[in-house]
Short mmCIF file of C-alpha atoms in Angstrom, two decimals:
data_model
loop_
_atom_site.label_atom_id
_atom_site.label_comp_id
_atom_site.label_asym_id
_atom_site.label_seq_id
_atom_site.Cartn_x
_atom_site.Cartn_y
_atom_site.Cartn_z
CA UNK A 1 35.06 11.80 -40.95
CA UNK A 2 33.58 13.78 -38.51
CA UNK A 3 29.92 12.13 -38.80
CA UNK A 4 32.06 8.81 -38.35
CA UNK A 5 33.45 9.77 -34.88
CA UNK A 6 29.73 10.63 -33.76
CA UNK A 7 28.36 7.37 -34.87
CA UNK A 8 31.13 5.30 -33.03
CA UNK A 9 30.21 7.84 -29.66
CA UNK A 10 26.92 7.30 -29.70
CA UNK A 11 26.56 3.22 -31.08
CA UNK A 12 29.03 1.48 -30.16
CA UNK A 13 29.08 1.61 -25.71
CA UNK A 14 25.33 -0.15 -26.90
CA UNK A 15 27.05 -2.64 -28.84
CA UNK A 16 29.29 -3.21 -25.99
CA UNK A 17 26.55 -3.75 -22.99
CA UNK A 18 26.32 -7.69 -21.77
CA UNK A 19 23.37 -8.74 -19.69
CA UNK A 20 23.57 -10.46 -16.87
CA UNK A 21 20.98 -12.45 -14.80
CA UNK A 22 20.38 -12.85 -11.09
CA UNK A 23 22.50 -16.08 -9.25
CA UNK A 24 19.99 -18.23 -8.47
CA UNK A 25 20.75 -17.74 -4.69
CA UNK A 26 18.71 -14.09 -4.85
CA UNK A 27 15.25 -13.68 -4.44
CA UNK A 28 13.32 -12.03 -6.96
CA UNK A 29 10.36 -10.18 -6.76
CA UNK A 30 7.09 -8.90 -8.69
CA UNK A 31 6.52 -5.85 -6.96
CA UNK A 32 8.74 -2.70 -6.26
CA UNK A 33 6.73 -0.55 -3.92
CA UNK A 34 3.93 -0.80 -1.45
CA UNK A 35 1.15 1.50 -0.94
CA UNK A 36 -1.75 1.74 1.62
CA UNK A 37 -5.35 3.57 1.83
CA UNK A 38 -6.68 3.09 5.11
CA UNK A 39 -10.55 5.08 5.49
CA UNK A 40 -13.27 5.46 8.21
CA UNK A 41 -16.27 6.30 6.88
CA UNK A 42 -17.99 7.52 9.54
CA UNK A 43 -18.54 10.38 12.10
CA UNK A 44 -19.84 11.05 15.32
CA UNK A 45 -19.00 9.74 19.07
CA UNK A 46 -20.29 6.92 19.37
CA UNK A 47 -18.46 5.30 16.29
CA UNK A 48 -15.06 6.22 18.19
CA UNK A 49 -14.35 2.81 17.25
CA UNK A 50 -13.84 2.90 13.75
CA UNK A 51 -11.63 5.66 14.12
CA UNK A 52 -9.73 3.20 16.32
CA UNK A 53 -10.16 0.44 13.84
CA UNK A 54 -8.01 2.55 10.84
CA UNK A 55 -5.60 4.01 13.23
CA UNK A 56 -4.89 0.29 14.55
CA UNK A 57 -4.03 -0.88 10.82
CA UNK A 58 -2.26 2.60 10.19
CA UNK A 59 0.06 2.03 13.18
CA UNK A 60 0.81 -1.95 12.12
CA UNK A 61 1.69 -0.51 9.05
CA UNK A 62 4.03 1.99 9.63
CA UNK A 63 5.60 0.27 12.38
CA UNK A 64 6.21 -3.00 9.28
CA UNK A 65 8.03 0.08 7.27
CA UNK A 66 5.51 1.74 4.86
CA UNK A 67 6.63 5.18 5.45
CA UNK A 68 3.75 8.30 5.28
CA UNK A 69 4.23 9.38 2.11
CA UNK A 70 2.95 5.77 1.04
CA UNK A 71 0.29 5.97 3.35
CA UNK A 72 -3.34 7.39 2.39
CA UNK A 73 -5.15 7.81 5.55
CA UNK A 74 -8.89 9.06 5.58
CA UNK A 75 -10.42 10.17 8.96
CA UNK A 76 -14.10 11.21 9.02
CA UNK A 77 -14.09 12.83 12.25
CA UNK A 78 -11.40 13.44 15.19
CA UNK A 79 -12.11 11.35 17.69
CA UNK A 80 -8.71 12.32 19.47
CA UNK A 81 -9.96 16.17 19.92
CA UNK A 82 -13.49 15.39 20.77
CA UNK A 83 -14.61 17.19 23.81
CA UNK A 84 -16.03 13.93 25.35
CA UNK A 85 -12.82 12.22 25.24
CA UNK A 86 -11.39 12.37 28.52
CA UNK A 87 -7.88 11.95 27.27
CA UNK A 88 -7.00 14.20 24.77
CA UNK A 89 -5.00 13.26 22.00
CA UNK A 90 -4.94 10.26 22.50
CA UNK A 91 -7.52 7.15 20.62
CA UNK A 92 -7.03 3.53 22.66
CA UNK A 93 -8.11 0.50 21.20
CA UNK A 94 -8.05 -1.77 24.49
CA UNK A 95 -9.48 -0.83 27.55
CA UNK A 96 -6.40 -1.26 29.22
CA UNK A 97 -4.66 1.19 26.98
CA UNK A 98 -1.99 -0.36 26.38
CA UNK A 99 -1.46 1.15 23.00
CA UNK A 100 -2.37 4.65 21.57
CA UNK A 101 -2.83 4.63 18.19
CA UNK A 102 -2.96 7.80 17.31
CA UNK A 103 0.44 8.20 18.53
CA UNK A 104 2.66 11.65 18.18
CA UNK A 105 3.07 11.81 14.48
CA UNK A 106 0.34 10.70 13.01
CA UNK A 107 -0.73 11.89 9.18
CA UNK A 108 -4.02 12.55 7.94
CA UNK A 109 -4.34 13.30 4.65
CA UNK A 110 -7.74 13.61 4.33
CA UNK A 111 -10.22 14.32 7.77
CA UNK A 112 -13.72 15.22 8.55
CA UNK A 113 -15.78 16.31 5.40
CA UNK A 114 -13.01 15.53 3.02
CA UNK A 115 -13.76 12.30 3.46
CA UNK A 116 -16.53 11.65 0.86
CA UNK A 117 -17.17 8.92 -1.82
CA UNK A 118 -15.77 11.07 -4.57
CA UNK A 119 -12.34 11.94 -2.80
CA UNK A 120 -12.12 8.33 -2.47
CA UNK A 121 -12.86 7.14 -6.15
CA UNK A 122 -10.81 9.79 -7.34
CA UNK A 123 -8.35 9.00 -5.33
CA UNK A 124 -7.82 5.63 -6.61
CA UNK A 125 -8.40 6.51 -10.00
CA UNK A 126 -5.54 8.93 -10.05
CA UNK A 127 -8.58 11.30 -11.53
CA UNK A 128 -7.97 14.67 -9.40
CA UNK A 129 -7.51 18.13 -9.36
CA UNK A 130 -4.67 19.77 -10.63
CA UNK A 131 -4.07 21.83 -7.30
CA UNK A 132 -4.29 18.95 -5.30
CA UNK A 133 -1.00 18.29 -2.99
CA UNK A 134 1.52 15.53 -2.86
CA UNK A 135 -0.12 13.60 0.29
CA UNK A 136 -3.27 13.16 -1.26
CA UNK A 137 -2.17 11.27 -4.43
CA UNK A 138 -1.95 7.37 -4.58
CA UNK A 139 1.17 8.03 -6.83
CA UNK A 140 1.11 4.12 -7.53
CA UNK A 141 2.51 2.15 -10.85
CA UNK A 142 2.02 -1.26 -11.75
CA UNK A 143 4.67 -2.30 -9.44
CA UNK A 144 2.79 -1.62 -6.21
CA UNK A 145 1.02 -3.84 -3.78
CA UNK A 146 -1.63 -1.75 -2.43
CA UNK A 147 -3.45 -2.44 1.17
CA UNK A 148 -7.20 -0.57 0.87
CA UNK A 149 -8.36 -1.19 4.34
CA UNK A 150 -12.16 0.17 4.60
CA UNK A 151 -14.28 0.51 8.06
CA UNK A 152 -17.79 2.03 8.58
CA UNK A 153 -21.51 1.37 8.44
CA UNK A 154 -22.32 -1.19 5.79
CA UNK A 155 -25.16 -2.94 4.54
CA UNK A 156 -25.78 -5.61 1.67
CA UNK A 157 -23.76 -3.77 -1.49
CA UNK A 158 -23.27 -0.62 -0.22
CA UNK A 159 -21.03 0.94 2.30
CA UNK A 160 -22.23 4.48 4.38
CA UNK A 161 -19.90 7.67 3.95
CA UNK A 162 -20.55 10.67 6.69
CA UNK A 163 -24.00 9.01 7.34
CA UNK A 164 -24.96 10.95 4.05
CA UNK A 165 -23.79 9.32 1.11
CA UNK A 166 -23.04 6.12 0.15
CA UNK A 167 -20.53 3.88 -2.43
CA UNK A 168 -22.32 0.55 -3.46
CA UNK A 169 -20.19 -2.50 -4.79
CA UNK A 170 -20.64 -1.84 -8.40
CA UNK A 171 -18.82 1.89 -7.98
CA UNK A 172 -15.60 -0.05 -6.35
CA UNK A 173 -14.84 -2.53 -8.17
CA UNK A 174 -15.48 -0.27 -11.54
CA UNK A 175 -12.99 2.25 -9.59
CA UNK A 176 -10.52 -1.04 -9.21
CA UNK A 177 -11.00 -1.87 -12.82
CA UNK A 178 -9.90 1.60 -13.90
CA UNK A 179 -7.11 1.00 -11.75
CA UNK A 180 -5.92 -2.18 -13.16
CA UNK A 181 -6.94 -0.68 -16.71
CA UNK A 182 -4.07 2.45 -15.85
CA UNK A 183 -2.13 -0.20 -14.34
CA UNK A 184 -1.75 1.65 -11.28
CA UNK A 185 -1.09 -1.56 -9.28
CA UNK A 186 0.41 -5.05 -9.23
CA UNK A 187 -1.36 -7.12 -6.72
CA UNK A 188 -4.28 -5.79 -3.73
CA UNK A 189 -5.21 -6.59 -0.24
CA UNK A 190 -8.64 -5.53 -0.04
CA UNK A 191 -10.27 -5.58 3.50
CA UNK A 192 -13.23 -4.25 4.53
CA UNK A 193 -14.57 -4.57 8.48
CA UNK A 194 -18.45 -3.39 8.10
CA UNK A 195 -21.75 -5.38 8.21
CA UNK A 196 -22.89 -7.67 5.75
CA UNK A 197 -19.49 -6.96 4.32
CA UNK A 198 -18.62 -9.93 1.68
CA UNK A 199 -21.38 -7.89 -0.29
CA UNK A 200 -18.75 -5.04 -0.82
CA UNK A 201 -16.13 -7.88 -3.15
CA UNK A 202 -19.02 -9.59 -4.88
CA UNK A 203 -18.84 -7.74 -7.97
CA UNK A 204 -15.16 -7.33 -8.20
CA UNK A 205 -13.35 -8.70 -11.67
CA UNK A 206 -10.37 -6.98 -11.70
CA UNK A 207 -7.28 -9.47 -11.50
CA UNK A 208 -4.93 -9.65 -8.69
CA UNK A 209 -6.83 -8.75 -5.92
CA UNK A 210 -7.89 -11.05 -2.14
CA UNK A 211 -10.51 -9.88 -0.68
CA UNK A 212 -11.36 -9.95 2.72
CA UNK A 213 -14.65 -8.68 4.91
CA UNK A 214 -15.29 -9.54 8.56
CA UNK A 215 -18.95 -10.72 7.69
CA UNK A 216 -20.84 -12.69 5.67
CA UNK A 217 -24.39 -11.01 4.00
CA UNK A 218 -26.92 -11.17 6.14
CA UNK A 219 -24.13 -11.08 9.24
CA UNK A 220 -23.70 -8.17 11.19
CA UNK A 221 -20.00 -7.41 12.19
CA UNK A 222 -19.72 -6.89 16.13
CA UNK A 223 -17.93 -4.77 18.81
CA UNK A 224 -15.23 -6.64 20.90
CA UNK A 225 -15.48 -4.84 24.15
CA UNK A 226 -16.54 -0.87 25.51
CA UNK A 227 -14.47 1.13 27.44
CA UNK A 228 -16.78 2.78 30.78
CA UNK A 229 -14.39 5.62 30.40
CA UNK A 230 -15.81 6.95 27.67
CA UNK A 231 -19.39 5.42 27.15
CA UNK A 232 -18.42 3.38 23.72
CA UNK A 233 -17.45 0.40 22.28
CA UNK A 234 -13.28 0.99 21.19
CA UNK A 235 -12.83 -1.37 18.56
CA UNK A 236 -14.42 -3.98 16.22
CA UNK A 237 -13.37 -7.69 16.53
CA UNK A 238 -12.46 -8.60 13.14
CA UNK A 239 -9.70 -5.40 13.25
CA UNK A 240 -8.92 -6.48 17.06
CA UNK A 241 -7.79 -9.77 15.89
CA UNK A 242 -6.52 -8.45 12.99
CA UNK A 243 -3.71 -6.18 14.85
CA UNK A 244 -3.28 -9.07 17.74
CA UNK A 245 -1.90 -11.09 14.95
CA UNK A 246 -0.31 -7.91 13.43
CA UNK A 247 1.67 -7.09 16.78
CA UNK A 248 3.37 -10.51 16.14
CA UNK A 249 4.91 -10.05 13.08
CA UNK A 250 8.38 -8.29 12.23
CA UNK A 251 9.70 -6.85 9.13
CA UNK A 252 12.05 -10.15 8.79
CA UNK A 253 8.62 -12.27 9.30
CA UNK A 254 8.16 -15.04 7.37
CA UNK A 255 3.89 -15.37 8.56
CA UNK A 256 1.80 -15.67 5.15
CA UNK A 257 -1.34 -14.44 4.24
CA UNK A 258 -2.59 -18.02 4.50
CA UNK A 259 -2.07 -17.64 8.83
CA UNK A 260 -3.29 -14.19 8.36
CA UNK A 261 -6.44 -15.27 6.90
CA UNK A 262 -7.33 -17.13 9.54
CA UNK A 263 -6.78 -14.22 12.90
CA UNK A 264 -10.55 -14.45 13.31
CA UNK A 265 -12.28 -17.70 13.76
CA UNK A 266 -16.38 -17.34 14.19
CA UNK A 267 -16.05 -18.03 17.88
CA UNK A 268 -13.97 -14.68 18.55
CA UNK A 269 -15.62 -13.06 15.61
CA UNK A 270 -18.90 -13.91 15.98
CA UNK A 271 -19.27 -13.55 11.84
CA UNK A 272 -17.67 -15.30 9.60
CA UNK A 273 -14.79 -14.05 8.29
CA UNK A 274 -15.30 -13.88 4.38
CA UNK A 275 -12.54 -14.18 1.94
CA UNK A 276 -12.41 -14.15 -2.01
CA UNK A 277 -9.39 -15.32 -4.17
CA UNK A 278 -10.58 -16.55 -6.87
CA UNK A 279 -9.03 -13.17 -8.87
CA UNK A 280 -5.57 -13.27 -7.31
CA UNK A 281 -3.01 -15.55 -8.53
CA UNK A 282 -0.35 -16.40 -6.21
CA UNK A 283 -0.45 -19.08 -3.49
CA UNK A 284 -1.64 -17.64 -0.23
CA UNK A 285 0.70 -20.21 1.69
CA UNK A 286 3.39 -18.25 -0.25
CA UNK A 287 2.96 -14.79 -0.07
CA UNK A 288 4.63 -13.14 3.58
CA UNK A 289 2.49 -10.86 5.15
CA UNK A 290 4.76 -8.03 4.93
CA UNK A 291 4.01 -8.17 0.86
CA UNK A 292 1.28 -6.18 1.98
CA UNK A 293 1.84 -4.41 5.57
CA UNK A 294 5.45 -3.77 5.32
CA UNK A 295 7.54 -2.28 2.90
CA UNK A 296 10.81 -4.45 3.18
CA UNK A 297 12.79 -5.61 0.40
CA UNK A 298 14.33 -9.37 0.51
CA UNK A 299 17.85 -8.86 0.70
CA UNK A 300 19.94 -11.87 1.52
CA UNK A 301 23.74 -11.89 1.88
CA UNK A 302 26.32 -14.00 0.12
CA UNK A 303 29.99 -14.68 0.88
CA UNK A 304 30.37 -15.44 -3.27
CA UNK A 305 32.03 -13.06 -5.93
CA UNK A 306 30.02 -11.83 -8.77
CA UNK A 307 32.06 -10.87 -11.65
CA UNK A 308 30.03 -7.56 -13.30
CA UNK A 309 32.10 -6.68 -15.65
CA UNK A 310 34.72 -8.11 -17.95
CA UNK A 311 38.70 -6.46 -16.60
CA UNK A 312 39.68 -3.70 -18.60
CA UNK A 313 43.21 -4.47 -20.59
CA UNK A 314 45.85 -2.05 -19.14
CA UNK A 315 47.06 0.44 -22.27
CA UNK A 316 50.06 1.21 -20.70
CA UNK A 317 51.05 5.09 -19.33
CA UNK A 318 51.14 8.10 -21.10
CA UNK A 319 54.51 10.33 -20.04
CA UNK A 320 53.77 13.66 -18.79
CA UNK A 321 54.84 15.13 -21.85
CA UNK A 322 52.24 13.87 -24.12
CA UNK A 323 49.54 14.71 -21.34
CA UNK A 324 50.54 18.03 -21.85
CA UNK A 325 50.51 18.12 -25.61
CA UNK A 326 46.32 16.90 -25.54
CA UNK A 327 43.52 19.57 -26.33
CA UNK A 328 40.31 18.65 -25.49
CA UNK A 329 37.34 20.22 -27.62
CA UNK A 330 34.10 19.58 -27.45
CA UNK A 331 32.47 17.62 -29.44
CA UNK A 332 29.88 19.24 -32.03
CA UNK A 333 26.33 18.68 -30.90
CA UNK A 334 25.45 18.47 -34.86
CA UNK A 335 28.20 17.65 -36.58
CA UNK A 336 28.42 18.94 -40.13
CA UNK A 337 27.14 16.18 -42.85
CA UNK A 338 29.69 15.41 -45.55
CA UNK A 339 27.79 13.97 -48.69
#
């Protein structure tokens, strides 16, 4: 008898679960998270700009709602401390400085020689050391949309870490193939702002990823404009664009990746703008922007009632009495088998 009672606990709530779908009225959605790795490669004054380039993305994408902790950011040198910045703290992007992006509360999780090509493989691969902290994990599943956002020194298949070491095209996309292979994403946004940097997605064949580099090969990717102040060029064009168009969109935005695609025509460039999308599957004209800079969920209200559950028949009182006369036991966690 009692092996009876403990197959009707534990079977038969299963037997009683319905399933119910979605109204048609609700968006639905592939992904559940969003990620982003944003990395400067390089060191040294005079690239202030690429410094200025990540921390430009970094801020667009915090201020779209990807919060820190989903936010790998990779400095190679600290352009904001620098003695030869006359403005401490601080890393502009216009010469008007109107915005700095290096803001009060920024997070770096990895700076200055930490920045290598092995952090960074690692570091998509999941493949690191057992000591190593919370904020410098891509803790990603195969629900995430991940933004990798890459700026340096680049030449045809390779692009320059530290001015020492380099990762060539082959070693990324293998890294992205392990990455699809541990299904540690959904869908990627790949962009890479370098020279001769369509080179860097040539050899990608990992599904579900668009590609985009701010030069062709053989094209060199260009400054926008220096600031006096300081001696050197403050941004790159492609990621000046880039964050104009960025600047424009809300967390409610309904811009698509198709308008996105298109922030840098080769008269404000002065490269063409490369893109690849032959691996990723969704239309571009139908993707928001915010799949990939912002975090938000689609939520939209309804004035009409769901009905969840089925009512629950009333089974009548029980008198005060008979309350009183119930013992409660628990029940065996291995209840005796009668044969």
């Amino acid at each position: 008898m009692e092996l009876y009672y403990y197959f009707c606990l534990l079977f038969l709530p299963l037997l009683c679960v319905q399933t119910f779908e979605l109204p048609e009225g609700f968006t639905k959605t592939d992904h559940s998270n969003n990620w982003a790795v944003l990395v400067d490669t390089s060191r040294f004054w005079f690239n202030y700009r690429h410094v200025a380039n990540v921390l430009s993305i970094y801020r667009s994408v915090k201020r779209l709602g990807i919060p820190d902790s989903q936010i790998i950011l990779m400095i190679a040198d600290d352009m904001a401390c620098n003695p030869r910045n006359p403005r401490p703290a601080t890393v502009f992007n216009n010469i008007k400085q109107h915005i700095n992006v290096y803001g009060d509360d920024v997070e770096v999780d990895y700076r200055g020689y930490e920045v290598t090509v092995e952090n960074f493989v690692r570091l998509l691969t999941g493949r690191l050391q057992a000591e190593t902290p919370r904020s410098k994990r891509l803790l990603t599943d195969e629900g995430s949309n991940i933004l990798i956002y890459l700026t340096g020194h680049g030449g045809n298949g390779f692009l320059k870490f530290q001015d020492s070491e380099e990762i060539t095209s082959q070693e990324l996309s293998d890294a992205l193939e392990q990455m699809w292979q541990k299904r540690r994403y959904h869908e990627i946004l790949f962009i890479v702002d370098t020279c001769q940097a369509s080179s860097m997605y040539e050899k990608f064949y990992s599904p579900n990823i668009l590609a985009v580099a701010s030069s062709l090969v053989g094209e060199d990717s260009l400054s926008h404009h220096v600031d006096p102040a300081i001696g050197v060029y403050i941004i790159d064009r492609y990621t000046y664009y880039a964050l104009e168009f960025l600047e424009t969109v809300e967390s409610s935005s309904r811009k698509n990746l198709s308008e996105f695609l298109k922030v840098c025509p080769k008269h404000y460039c002065l490269s063409t703008v490369g893109v690849r999308d032959d691996l990723f599957k969704r239309n571009l004209y139908e993707v928001p922007v915010t799949n990939f800079f912002g975090a938000l969920r689609p939520i939209q209200l309804t004035n009409n009632i769901f009905k969840i559950v089925e009512p629950i028949n009333s089974i009548g009182s029980i008198s005060a009495d008979a309350k009183t006369s119930i013992k409660y036991k628990y029940f065996p966690e291995f209840p005796t088998i009668v044969s």
